[in-house]
Amino acid sequence: MYGENGNPSTIEKYRPFVFWRDSGQSREEVAEQVRLSAAAGVGGFIPLPVISDALTAEEKTEQFKTFYSRLLPASAAFGLPVAFTLADCIEQTVVLAEDAVWEDTIRSRKLVRHTHYCNQDENVNWQIFPGKLLSVVAYNEDRDEVIDLREYIEDDKIVYKCPRGNWRIVQYVSLPDHDGNRPNILSRESSEAYINAAYAMFADVLGEYMGTTVTHLYYSRLAFKAINRHDWSDNFNEVFESRYGFDPAPYYPYLFTPDSNNAPRYKALFSDCRARMLREGYITAAESFAKNNFLKGSNNGKV
């Protein structure tokens, strides 16, 4: 419904989108529900996949794809837009599929710390753990003193004589998070690869409706989901230094030392950097994909 100036009328503009959870309806049942929804004033649909522990991620994704194949023709007949939903089951399907092909390039990362408590004047010869080493320090909690030990790495080992006092040596490593099958939301490249791979799985169903019936991109539950919320990225230090002007590697202990006077400042900077990486990572990738694939103008469609 359009007004005299060609713009959507108030009624048309504010018709609500509704969530539609697939429950295995037939094509005829979907078409009838679309008809009733249009008559009730619904403005469009955000499909959600059925959640069943009995199904694998791939089976959920395939069922979701079948639902789109039934919903889109019916919605197109009534001029009702539909969102492409980036659901959890799609994340899991893409990340599991890329394991053998791309070697964890899409998978989320987590920050892991390894601690060695030193004896008095101990000569340490400690192996560097697998992963992307982001920081290795000696830390004295009593004196709140940090010593950067990167210069003491020899042949993938920390070779160092501990000072006297209550010291521990800590390695901070970024690793692929195999506890959860999710994309790295802190990386734009990984997020773009995930979203493009997700769309590729549905392209044969969505393709002819893109930009006409499929006009929106929907995602939710965007959060840090690694154990203890320690989502990270291999290039965190480089991003941090380019943004704040100093190397964060010596200050990693303050993420885990709440009683330190230095902790509030460095924790705030680490948190701010990670939040910005999320904004410039997944969210920017989603915006770019929507503009390149769904939106015909800068004000059409939503992310």
Coordinates of C-alpha atoms in Angstrom, one line a residue:
M1 CA 0.0 0.0 0.0
Y2 CA 1.6 3.3 -1.1
G3 CA 0.6 6.9 -0.6
E4 CA 0.3 9.6 -3.2
N5 CA 4.0 10.4 -3.2
G6 CA 5.0 6.8 -3.9
N7 CA 6.2 6.1 -0.4
P8 CA 4.8 3.3 1.8
S9 CA 1.7 4.4 3.7
T10 CA 1.9 4.5 7.5
I11 CA -0.1 1.3 7.8
E12 CA 2.2 -0.5 5.3
K13 CA 5.4 0.8 6.8
Y14 CA 4.7 -0.3 10.4
R15 CA 3.2 -3.8 9.7
P16 CA 5.2 -6.1 12.0
F17 CA 7.5 -8.9 11.0
V18 CA 6.7 -12.1 12.9
F19 CA 8.8 -15.0 13.8
W20 CA 7.8 -18.3 12.2
R21 CA 9.2 -21.5 13.7
D22 CA 9.2 -24.3 11.2
S23 CA 7.2 -27.2 12.6
G24 CA 7.3 -29.4 9.5
Q25 CA 4.2 -27.9 7.8
S26 CA 3.3 -29.1 4.3
R27 CA 3.5 -26.7 1.3
E28 CA -0.3 -26.3 1.4
E29 CA -0.3 -25.6 5.2
V30 CA 2.4 -23.0 4.8
A31 CA 0.5 -21.3 1.9
E32 CA -2.6 -21.1 4.0
Q33 CA -0.8 -19.7 7.0
V34 CA 0.8 -17.0 4.8
R35 CA -2.7 -16.1 3.5
L36 CA -4.1 -15.8 7.0
S37 CA -1.1 -13.8 8.1
A38 CA -1.4 -11.3 5.2
A39 CA -5.1 -10.9 6.0
A40 CA -4.2 -10.2 9.6
G41 CA -1.8 -7.4 8.7
V42 CA 1.5 -9.2 9.0
G43 CA 4.4 -7.3 7.3
G44 CA 6.8 -10.2 6.8
F45 CA 8.4 -13.2 8.2
I46 CA 11.6 -14.1 10.1
P47 CA 11.9 -17.9 9.8
L48 CA 13.4 -19.9 12.6
P49 CA 14.5 -23.6 12.3
V50 CA 13.0 -26.3 14.4
I51 CA 15.1 -27.2 17.5
S52 CA 15.4 -30.9 18.2
D53 CA 18.3 -32.6 19.9
A54 CA 17.5 -35.7 17.8
L55 CA 18.6 -33.9 14.6
T56 CA 22.2 -33.1 13.6
A57 CA 23.1 -29.6 12.6
E58 CA 23.2 -30.7 9.0
E59 CA 19.7 -32.2 9.3
K60 CA 18.4 -29.1 10.9
T61 CA 19.9 -27.0 8.1
E62 CA 18.4 -29.2 5.4
Q63 CA 15.0 -29.0 7.1
F64 CA 15.3 -25.3 7.3
K65 CA 16.1 -25.1 3.6
T66 CA 13.0 -27.2 2.8
F67 CA 10.9 -24.7 4.9
Y68 CA 12.2 -21.8 2.8
S69 CA 11.3 -23.6 -0.4
R70 CA 7.7 -23.7 0.8
L71 CA 7.5 -20.3 2.4
L72 CA 9.1 -18.1 -0.3
P73 CA 6.6 -18.8 -3.2
A74 CA 3.6 -18.3 -0.9
S75 CA 5.1 -15.0 0.5
A76 CA 6.0 -13.8 -2.9
A77 CA 2.4 -14.3 -4.0
F78 CA 1.2 -11.9 -1.3
G79 CA 4.1 -9.5 -1.5
L80 CA 5.4 -10.3 2.0
P81 CA 9.1 -10.0 2.6
V82 CA 11.1 -12.8 4.2
A83 CA 14.4 -12.6 6.2
F84 CA 17.4 -14.9 5.6
T85 CA 18.1 -16.1 9.1
L86 CA 21.7 -17.0 10.2
A87 CA 20.7 -19.6 12.8
D88 CA 22.8 -21.6 15.2
C89 CA 22.4 -24.8 13.2
I90 CA 23.8 -23.0 10.1
E91 CA 26.8 -21.9 12.0
Q92 CA 27.5 -25.4 13.2
T93 CA 27.0 -26.9 9.7
V94 CA 29.4 -24.4 8.1
V95 CA 32.1 -24.6 10.7
L96 CA 32.0 -28.4 10.9
A97 CA 32.1 -28.6 7.1
E98 CA 35.1 -26.3 6.8
D99 CA 37.2 -28.2 9.4
A100 CA 38.7 -30.5 6.8
V101 CA 38.9 -28.0 4.0
W102 CA 40.0 -24.7 5.5
E103 CA 41.7 -25.9 8.7
D104 CA 39.8 -23.8 11.2
T105 CA 40.0 -20.5 9.3
I106 CA 36.4 -19.7 10.1
R107 CA 36.1 -21.3 13.6
S108 CA 36.0 -19.1 16.7
R109 CA 39.1 -18.7 18.9
K110 CA 39.5 -18.7 22.6
L111 CA 42.1 -17.3 25.0
V112 CA 43.9 -20.0 27.1
R113 CA 46.4 -19.5 29.8
H114 CA 49.0 -21.9 31.1
T115 CA 50.7 -21.3 34.4
H116 CA 53.9 -22.5 36.0
Y117 CA 54.5 -21.7 39.6
C118 CA 58.2 -21.1 40.2
N119 CA 60.4 -22.3 43.0
Q120 CA 63.0 -20.0 44.5
D121 CA 65.8 -19.3 42.0
E122 CA 64.4 -22.0 39.6
N123 CA 66.0 -22.5 36.2
V124 CA 63.0 -22.8 34.0
N125 CA 63.0 -24.7 30.7
W126 CA 59.3 -24.8 29.8
Q127 CA 57.9 -25.7 26.4
I128 CA 55.8 -23.2 24.5
F129 CA 52.2 -24.5 24.1
P130 CA 50.6 -25.0 20.7
G131 CA 48.5 -22.1 19.3
K132 CA 49.2 -18.4 18.7
L133 CA 51.4 -17.2 21.5
L134 CA 50.1 -13.7 22.5
S135 CA 52.0 -13.2 25.8
V136 CA 54.5 -14.9 28.1
V137 CA 55.4 -13.2 31.3
A138 CA 56.7 -13.7 34.8
Y139 CA 54.3 -12.2 37.3
N140 CA 54.7 -11.4 41.0
E141 CA 51.2 -10.9 42.5
D142 CA 52.6 -9.7 45.8
R143 CA 54.4 -6.8 44.2
D144 CA 52.1 -6.5 41.2
E145 CA 55.2 -6.8 38.9
V146 CA 55.4 -8.1 35.4
I147 CA 58.4 -9.2 33.4
D148 CA 58.0 -9.8 29.6
L149 CA 59.7 -13.1 28.8
R150 CA 59.5 -13.1 25.0
E151 CA 63.2 -12.4 24.7
Y152 CA 63.8 -15.6 26.8
I153 CA 62.3 -17.9 24.2
E154 CA 64.8 -20.3 22.7
D155 CA 63.8 -23.2 20.3
D156 CA 60.1 -23.0 21.4
K157 CA 61.1 -23.1 25.1
I158 CA 61.1 -20.5 27.8
V159 CA 64.7 -20.5 29.3
Y160 CA 64.7 -18.3 32.3
K161 CA 66.0 -18.1 35.9
C162 CA 63.2 -17.0 38.2
P163 CA 64.0 -14.2 40.6
R164 CA 63.5 -14.7 44.3
G165 CA 59.9 -14.2 45.5
N166 CA 56.5 -15.4 44.7
W167 CA 56.6 -15.7 40.9
R168 CA 54.7 -17.6 38.3
I169 CA 55.3 -17.8 34.6
V170 CA 52.2 -17.6 32.4
Q171 CA 51.6 -18.2 28.7
Y172 CA 48.6 -16.8 27.0
V173 CA 47.7 -18.6 23.8
S174 CA 44.9 -18.2 21.2
L175 CA 43.5 -21.5 20.1
P176 CA 40.6 -22.7 17.8
D177 CA 37.6 -23.3 20.1
H178 CA 36.6 -26.9 19.4
D179 CA 34.2 -26.8 22.3
G180 CA 31.7 -24.8 20.2
N181 CA 31.2 -24.8 16.4
R182 CA 30.9 -21.1 15.8
P183 CA 32.5 -18.6 13.5
N184 CA 35.1 -16.1 14.7
I185 CA 32.9 -13.0 15.2
L186 CA 36.0 -10.9 16.0
S187 CA 37.3 -11.3 12.5
R188 CA 35.7 -9.7 9.4
E189 CA 37.4 -12.1 7.1
S190 CA 36.2 -15.2 9.0
S191 CA 32.7 -13.7 9.4
E192 CA 32.5 -12.9 5.7
A193 CA 33.6 -16.4 4.8
Y194 CA 31.0 -17.9 7.2
I195 CA 28.1 -15.7 5.9
N196 CA 29.0 -16.4 2.2
A197 CA 29.3 -20.1 2.9
A198 CA 25.9 -20.0 4.8
Y199 CA 24.2 -18.3 1.8
A200 CA 25.8 -20.8 -0.6
M201 CA 24.0 -23.6 1.1
F202 CA 20.6 -21.9 0.5
A203 CA 21.4 -20.2 -2.9
D204 CA 19.4 -22.6 -5.0
V205 CA 16.3 -21.9 -2.9
L206 CA 16.8 -18.2 -2.2
G207 CA 18.4 -17.1 -5.4
E208 CA 15.4 -16.0 -7.5
Y209 CA 13.8 -14.3 -4.5
M210 CA 16.9 -12.2 -3.5
G211 CA 16.1 -8.5 -3.3
T212 CA 12.5 -9.0 -4.0
T213 CA 10.9 -11.4 -1.4
V214 CA 14.2 -12.0 0.5
T215 CA 14.9 -8.5 1.6
H216 CA 16.3 -8.8 5.2
L217 CA 19.2 -10.5 7.0
Y218 CA 18.4 -11.6 10.5
Y219 CA 20.9 -12.8 13.2
S220 CA 20.6 -13.1 16.9
R221 CA 22.4 -14.4 20.0
L222 CA 25.6 -12.6 19.0
A223 CA 27.7 -13.1 22.1
F224 CA 31.0 -14.3 23.5
K225 CA 30.2 -18.0 24.0
A226 CA 33.7 -19.6 24.7
I227 CA 34.3 -21.0 28.1
N228 CA 34.3 -18.2 30.7
R229 CA 33.5 -15.9 27.7
H230 CA 37.2 -15.9 26.7
D231 CA 36.5 -15.5 22.9
W232 CA 39.7 -14.1 21.3
S233 CA 41.4 -13.7 18.0
D234 CA 44.9 -14.5 16.8
N235 CA 45.5 -10.9 15.6
F236 CA 44.3 -9.3 18.8
N237 CA 47.7 -7.8 19.8
E238 CA 48.2 -6.2 16.4
V239 CA 44.7 -4.6 16.5
F240 CA 45.2 -3.4 20.0
E241 CA 48.5 -1.8 19.3
S242 CA 47.3 0.0 16.2
R243 CA 44.4 1.4 18.2
Y244 CA 45.9 2.4 21.5
G245 CA 49.6 2.8 20.6
F246 CA 51.3 0.2 22.8
D247 CA 51.9 -3.5 22.8
P248 CA 49.4 -5.3 25.1
A249 CA 51.4 -8.5 25.5
P250 CA 52.9 -7.6 29.0
Y251 CA 49.5 -6.7 30.4
Y252 CA 47.6 -9.9 29.9
P253 CA 47.9 -10.9 33.6
Y254 CA 45.6 -8.0 34.5
L255 CA 42.7 -9.7 32.8
F256 CA 42.8 -12.3 35.6
T257 CA 44.1 -10.3 38.5
P258 CA 41.2 -8.3 40.0
D259 CA 43.0 -7.1 43.1
S260 CA 45.7 -5.3 41.1
N261 CA 45.5 -1.5 41.0
N262 CA 46.4 -1.7 37.3
A263 CA 43.7 -4.2 36.4
P264 CA 40.8 -1.7 35.9
R265 CA 42.6 0.3 33.3
Y266 CA 44.0 -2.6 31.2
K267 CA 40.8 -4.6 31.5
A268 CA 38.8 -1.6 30.1
L269 CA 41.2 -1.3 27.2
F270 CA 41.1 -5.0 26.4
S271 CA 37.3 -5.0 26.6
D272 CA 37.0 -1.9 24.5
C273 CA 39.3 -3.4 21.8
R274 CA 37.4 -6.7 21.7
A275 CA 34.0 -4.8 21.4
R276 CA 35.4 -2.8 18.5
M277 CA 36.7 -6.0 16.9
L278 CA 33.2 -7.4 17.1
R279 CA 31.7 -4.3 15.6
E280 CA 34.3 -4.3 12.8
G281 CA 34.2 -8.1 12.4
Y282 CA 30.9 -9.9 12.3
I283 CA 28.5 -6.9 12.4
T284 CA 30.4 -5.1 9.6
A285 CA 30.5 -8.3 7.5
A286 CA 26.8 -8.8 8.0
E287 CA 26.1 -5.2 6.9
S288 CA 28.3 -5.6 3.9
F289 CA 26.7 -8.8 2.8
A290 CA 23.2 -7.4 3.2
K291 CA 24.0 -4.3 1.2
N292 CA 25.6 -6.4 -1.6
N293 CA 22.9 -9.0 -1.8
F294 CA 19.6 -7.8 -0.4
L295 CA 19.3 -4.0 -0.5
K296 CA 18.5 -2.0 -3.6
G297 CA 19.0 1.3 -1.9
S298 CA 20.7 2.7 1.2
N299 CA 17.3 2.9 3.0
N300 CA 15.8 -0.4 1.9
G301 CA 15.9 -3.5 4.1
K302 CA 17.4 -3.9 7.5
V303 CA 20.2 -5.8 9.1

